[in-house]
Amino acid sequence: MSFDPRDLPLRNPLTLAQLETCLDELLALLPQQEVIQVVDVGCGNGEVLARLRERRLARQAADAEVLGIDPDGAALARAATRHAEIARAHAAAELAEARWEARGWQSEGDASGPWHVAICLGSRHAFGDGPDAASTMVQQLAARLLPDGCLFLADGYWRQPPDADYLASTGLSEDELAPIESWHACFDAAGLQQVHEERVSKEAFEEYERPFWAQGGAHWDNWRRAFERWGRDTMGFAGWVLKRR
Ligand SMILES: C[S@@+](CC[C@H](N)C(=O)[O-])C[C@H]1O[C@@H](n2cnc3c(N)ncnc32)[C@H](O)[C@@H]1O
């Protein structure tokens, strides 16, 4: 059977343990008795929103009213099924209806919000392709938070300046990512305080990549060789929990 990345619980290199640590850090910042408003841009199969809700409900906190935005209708169908299961498991609690919008983020004035939590994990391209996409994402999501709102982001960074041969071999461009300090500066410029950071280890990153390589073919064989030669030491990935200062 062919590999479908939508079968992965998470479509980014954070480990599930790291995801749950971030969610715990996030949930500790949020009101417990009030139903919270949460958006996930590029939510994929809705697993992050599902785990966030399940963790709140397990602590007897009020539910989260979630909105997942993603142009991939098949991923959203999986999300809807997953969240319907949560509602069934908590039938007595009359949970909020999860909302799924099959569309891209509308950078020019997406009217959503304000949010207690805005999430974007591995989906920065929703905010543009150029070198400014990172700051656009951080600024636009921060601007849609409630005064005590939080962000949960995860994205790539350069562990070291990328070798020219690595870029040539993968087709990546140097300005696609930046050192992790650039992310920190970006958070600061958007008036955000970093509450927690999780950096993915080189081993965990490789673990995430392996099922893609296993598909074989020229593209993935080349990607694997480039990862093993340069990428392991060059490309990092991290998750951040941030709150408004
Ligand atoms: C790498 S996956 C990450 C999925 C999920 N956030 C996770 O971490 O498991 C990137 C997701 O971004 C979605 N996407 C692509 N273009 C988008 C856009 N313009 N706006 C919102 N989401 C987009 C894709 O359909 C895909 O589900």
CSV table of C-alpha atoms in Angstrom, one decimal, residues 8-242:
chain,number,residue,atom,x,y,z
A,8,LEU,CA,0.7,10.3,10.1
A,9,PRO,CA,-0.8,11.6,13.3
A,10,LEU,CA,1.5,14.7,12.9
A,11,ARG,CA,2.8,16.0,9.5
A,12,ASN,CA,5.7,17.8,11.0
A,13,PRO,CA,8.9,16.5,12.6
A,14,LEU,CA,7.9,17.3,16.3
A,15,THR,CA,7.6,14.0,18.1
A,16,LEU,CA,4.3,13.2,19.8
A,17,ALA,CA,6.0,13.6,23.2
A,18,GLN,CA,7.2,17.1,22.2
A,19,LEU,CA,3.7,17.9,20.9
A,20,GLU,CA,2.2,16.9,24.2
A,21,THR,CA,4.7,18.9,26.2
A,22,CYS,CA,3.9,22.0,24.1
A,23,LEU,CA,0.2,21.4,24.6
A,24,ASP,CA,0.7,21.1,28.4
A,25,GLU,CA,2.6,24.4,28.4
A,26,LEU,CA,-0.1,26.0,26.3
A,27,LEU,CA,-3.0,24.7,28.4
A,28,ALA,CA,-1.4,26.0,31.6
A,29,LEU,CA,-1.7,29.5,30.2
A,30,LEU,CA,-5.4,29.4,29.3
A,31,PRO,CA,-8.6,29.9,31.1
A,32,GLN,CA,-10.0,26.6,32.5
A,33,GLN,CA,-13.7,27.3,33.1
A,34,GLU,CA,-14.4,29.3,29.8
A,35,VAL,CA,-14.8,27.6,26.4
A,36,ILE,CA,-11.8,28.8,24.5
A,37,GLN,CA,-11.6,29.8,20.8
A,38,VAL,CA,-8.8,28.1,18.9
A,39,VAL,CA,-7.7,28.2,15.2
A,40,ASP,CA,-5.3,25.9,13.4
A,41,VAL,CA,-4.0,27.2,10.1
A,42,GLY,CA,-3.0,24.3,7.9
A,43,CYS,CA,-4.6,21.9,10.4
A,44,GLY,CA,-4.3,18.8,8.2
A,45,ASN,CA,-6.1,15.9,9.8
A,46,GLY,CA,-7.0,18.0,12.9
A,47,GLU,CA,-4.9,15.8,15.3
A,48,VAL,CA,-3.3,18.8,17.1
A,49,LEU,CA,-6.7,20.3,17.8
A,50,ALA,CA,-8.0,16.9,18.9
A,51,ARG,CA,-5.2,16.4,21.4
A,52,LEU,CA,-5.7,19.9,22.7
A,53,ARG,CA,-9.4,19.2,23.3
A,54,GLU,CA,-8.8,15.8,24.8
A,55,ARG,CA,-6.2,17.2,27.2
A,56,ARG,CA,-8.6,19.9,28.4
A,57,LEU,CA,-11.5,17.6,28.8
A,58,ALA,CA,-9.3,15.1,30.8
A,59,ARG,CA,-8.6,17.9,33.3
A,60,GLN,CA,-12.3,18.8,33.6
A,61,ALA,CA,-11.6,22.2,31.8
A,62,ALA,CA,-14.2,23.6,29.5
A,63,ASP,CA,-14.1,22.5,25.9
A,64,ALA,CA,-12.4,24.4,23.0
A,65,GLU,CA,-14.4,25.7,20.0
A,66,VAL,CA,-12.0,24.9,17.2
A,67,LEU,CA,-11.7,26.1,13.6
A,68,GLY,CA,-9.4,24.2,11.3
A,69,ILE,CA,-8.4,25.9,8.0
A,70,ASP,CA,-6.9,23.8,5.3
A,71,PRO,CA,-7.5,23.6,1.5
A,72,ASP,CA,-7.2,19.8,1.7
A,73,GLY,CA,-10.8,18.6,1.9
A,74,ALA,CA,-9.8,14.9,2.4
A,75,ALA,CA,-7.6,15.8,5.4
A,76,LEU,CA,-10.6,17.9,6.8
A,77,ALA,CA,-12.9,14.9,6.4
A,78,ARG,CA,-10.5,12.9,8.6
A,79,ALA,CA,-10.5,15.8,11.1
A,80,ALA,CA,-14.2,15.8,11.2
A,81,THR,CA,-14.4,12.1,11.9
A,82,ARG,CA,-11.7,12.3,14.7
A,83,HIS,CA,-13.6,15.2,16.4
A,84,ALA,CA,-16.9,13.5,16.1
A,85,GLU,CA,-15.3,10.6,18.0
A,86,ILE,CA,-14.4,13.0,20.8
A,87,ALA,CA,-17.9,14.3,20.9
A,88,ARG,CA,-19.2,10.7,21.2
A,89,ALA,CA,-16.8,9.9,24.0
A,90,HIS,CA,-18.0,13.0,25.9
A,91,ALA,CA,-21.7,12.8,24.9
A,92,ALA,CA,-22.9,14.0,28.3
A,93,ALA,CA,-20.9,17.2,28.1
A,94,GLU,CA,-22.5,18.8,25.0
A,95,LEU,CA,-19.2,19.8,23.4
A,96,ALA,CA,-18.8,22.7,21.0
A,97,GLU,CA,-19.1,21.9,17.3
A,98,ALA,CA,-15.8,21.8,15.5
A,99,ARG,CA,-15.6,23.9,12.3
A,100,TRP,CA,-13.6,23.0,9.2
A,101,GLU,CA,-13.0,25.4,6.4
A,102,ALA,CA,-11.6,24.0,3.2
A,103,ARG,CA,-9.6,27.0,2.0
A,104,GLY,CA,-6.3,28.7,2.3
A,105,TRP,CA,-5.4,31.4,4.8
A,106,GLN,CA,-6.4,34.7,3.3
A,107,SER,CA,-3.4,36.9,4.1
A,108,GLU,CA,-5.2,40.0,2.9
A,109,GLY,CA,-7.6,40.4,5.8
A,110,ASP,CA,-8.6,36.9,7.0
A,111,ALA,CA,-11.4,38.0,9.2
A,112,SER,CA,-11.1,35.1,11.7
A,113,GLY,CA,-10.6,35.7,15.4
A,114,PRO,CA,-10.0,36.9,18.0
A,115,TRP,CA,-8.5,33.7,19.4
A,116,HIS,CA,-7.4,32.4,22.7
A,117,VAL,CA,-5.0,30.2,20.7
A,118,ALA,CA,-3.7,30.3,17.1
A,119,ILE,CA,-1.8,27.3,15.9
A,120,CYS,CA,0.4,26.9,12.8
A,121,LEU,CA,2.6,23.8,12.6
A,122,GLY,CA,4.6,23.2,9.5
A,123,SER,CA,2.2,25.2,7.4
A,124,ARG,CA,4.0,28.6,7.1
A,125,HIS,CA,3.6,28.4,3.3
A,126,ALA,CA,-0.1,29.4,4.0
A,127,PHE,CA,1.3,32.9,4.6
A,128,GLY,CA,3.5,33.1,1.5
A,129,ASP,CA,6.6,31.6,-0.1
A,130,GLY,CA,9.2,34.3,0.2
A,131,PRO,CA,11.6,35.1,3.0
A,132,ASP,CA,9.0,37.3,4.7
A,133,ALA,CA,6.5,34.5,5.2
A,134,ALA,CA,7.7,33.8,8.8
A,135,SER,CA,7.3,37.3,10.0
A,136,THR,CA,4.0,37.6,8.1
A,137,MET,CA,2.7,34.5,9.8
A,138,VAL,CA,3.8,35.6,13.3
A,139,GLN,CA,2.5,39.2,12.9
A,140,GLN,CA,-0.9,38.1,11.3
A,141,LEU,CA,-1.6,35.5,13.9
A,142,ALA,CA,-0.5,37.6,16.9
A,143,ALA,CA,-2.7,40.4,15.7
A,144,ARG,CA,-5.8,38.1,15.9
A,145,LEU,CA,-5.2,37.0,19.5
A,146,LEU,CA,-7.3,38.0,22.5
A,147,PRO,CA,-5.3,40.1,24.9
A,148,ASP,CA,-4.3,37.0,26.9
A,149,GLY,CA,-4.0,34.8,23.8
A,150,CYS,CA,-1.2,32.4,22.9
A,151,LEU,CA,0.4,31.1,19.8
A,152,PHE,CA,1.7,27.5,19.2
A,153,LEU,CA,4.0,27.5,16.2
A,154,ALA,CA,6.4,24.9,14.7
A,155,ASP,CA,8.7,25.5,11.8
A,156,GLY,CA,12.2,24.9,10.4
A,157,TYR,CA,15.4,26.8,10.9
A,158,TRP,CA,19.0,26.5,9.8
A,159,ARG,CA,21.2,24.8,12.3
A,160,GLN,CA,24.2,26.1,10.3
A,161,PRO,CA,24.5,28.0,7.0
A,162,PRO,CA,23.4,25.6,4.3
A,163,ASP,CA,26.1,24.3,2.0
A,164,ALA,CA,25.8,25.5,-1.6
A,165,ASP,CA,25.8,21.8,-2.8
A,166,TYR,CA,23.0,20.9,-0.4
A,167,LEU,CA,20.9,23.8,-1.8
A,168,ALA,CA,21.7,22.8,-5.4
A,169,SER,CA,20.9,19.2,-4.7
A,170,THR,CA,17.6,19.8,-3.0
A,171,GLY,CA,16.4,22.9,-4.8
A,172,LEU,CA,16.0,24.6,-1.5
A,173,SER,CA,17.0,28.3,-1.4
A,174,GLU,CA,19.0,29.8,1.5
A,175,ASP,CA,16.3,32.3,2.3
A,176,GLU,CA,13.7,29.6,2.8
A,177,LEU,CA,14.8,29.3,6.4
A,178,ALA,CA,16.8,31.3,8.9
A,179,PRO,CA,18.8,30.6,12.0
A,180,ILE,CA,16.7,30.0,15.1
A,181,GLU,CA,17.7,33.4,16.5
A,182,SER,CA,15.7,35.0,13.6
A,183,TRP,CA,12.6,33.3,14.9
A,184,HIS,CA,13.2,34.7,18.4
A,185,ALA,CA,13.7,38.2,17.0
A,186,CYS,CA,10.5,37.8,15.0
A,187,PHE,CA,8.5,36.8,18.1
A,188,ASP,CA,10.0,39.7,20.0
A,189,ALA,CA,9.1,42.2,17.2
A,190,ALA,CA,5.5,40.9,17.3
A,191,GLY,CA,5.2,41.6,21.0
A,192,LEU,CA,5.3,37.9,21.9
A,193,GLN,CA,7.1,36.3,24.9
A,194,GLN,CA,8.4,32.8,24.4
A,195,VAL,CA,7.0,30.5,27.1
A,196,HIS,CA,8.4,27.2,25.8
A,197,GLU,CA,10.6,25.9,23.0
A,198,GLU,CA,11.1,22.3,21.8
A,199,ARG,CA,13.9,21.6,19.3
A,200,VAL,CA,13.6,18.3,17.4
A,201,SER,CA,16.8,16.2,17.7
A,202,LYS,CA,18.6,15.1,14.6
A,203,GLU,CA,17.6,11.5,15.3
A,204,ALA,CA,13.9,12.4,15.6
A,205,PHE,CA,14.1,14.4,12.4
A,206,GLU,CA,15.5,11.4,10.6
A,207,GLU,CA,12.8,9.2,12.1
A,208,TYR,CA,10.2,11.5,10.6
A,209,GLU,CA,11.9,11.5,7.2
A,210,ARG,CA,12.2,7.8,6.8
A,211,PRO,CA,8.7,6.8,5.6
A,212,PHE,CA,9.0,9.5,2.9
A,213,TRP,CA,12.4,8.0,1.7
A,214,ALA,CA,10.9,4.5,1.8
A,215,GLN,CA,8.6,5.5,-1.1
A,216,GLY,CA,11.8,5.3,-3.3
A,217,GLY,CA,12.2,6.9,-6.7
A,218,ALA,CA,14.6,9.5,-7.9
A,219,HIS,CA,13.1,12.4,-5.8
A,220,TRP,CA,13.2,10.6,-2.4
A,221,ASP,CA,16.5,8.8,-3.1
A,222,ASN,CA,18.1,12.2,-3.8
A,223,TRP,CA,16.4,13.8,-0.7
A,224,ARG,CA,17.7,11.0,1.5
A,225,ARG,CA,21.3,11.3,0.2
A,226,ALA,CA,21.2,15.1,0.7
A,227,PHE,CA,19.8,14.7,4.2
A,228,GLU,CA,22.5,12.2,5.2
A,229,ARG,CA,25.3,14.2,3.7
A,230,TRP,CA,24.3,17.7,4.8
A,231,GLY,CA,20.7,18.0,5.9
A,232,ARG,CA,21.0,16.3,9.3
A,233,ASP,CA,23.4,19.0,10.5
A,234,THR,CA,21.8,21.8,8.5
A,235,MET,CA,18.0,21.7,8.8
A,236,GLY,CA,16.4,22.0,12.3
A,237,PHE,CA,12.8,22.1,13.4
A,238,ALA,CA,11.3,23.5,16.5
A,239,GLY,CA,8.0,24.2,18.3
A,240,TRP,CA,7.2,27.3,20.3
A,241,VAL,CA,4.6,28.3,22.8
A,242,LEU,CA,4.2,32.1,22.9
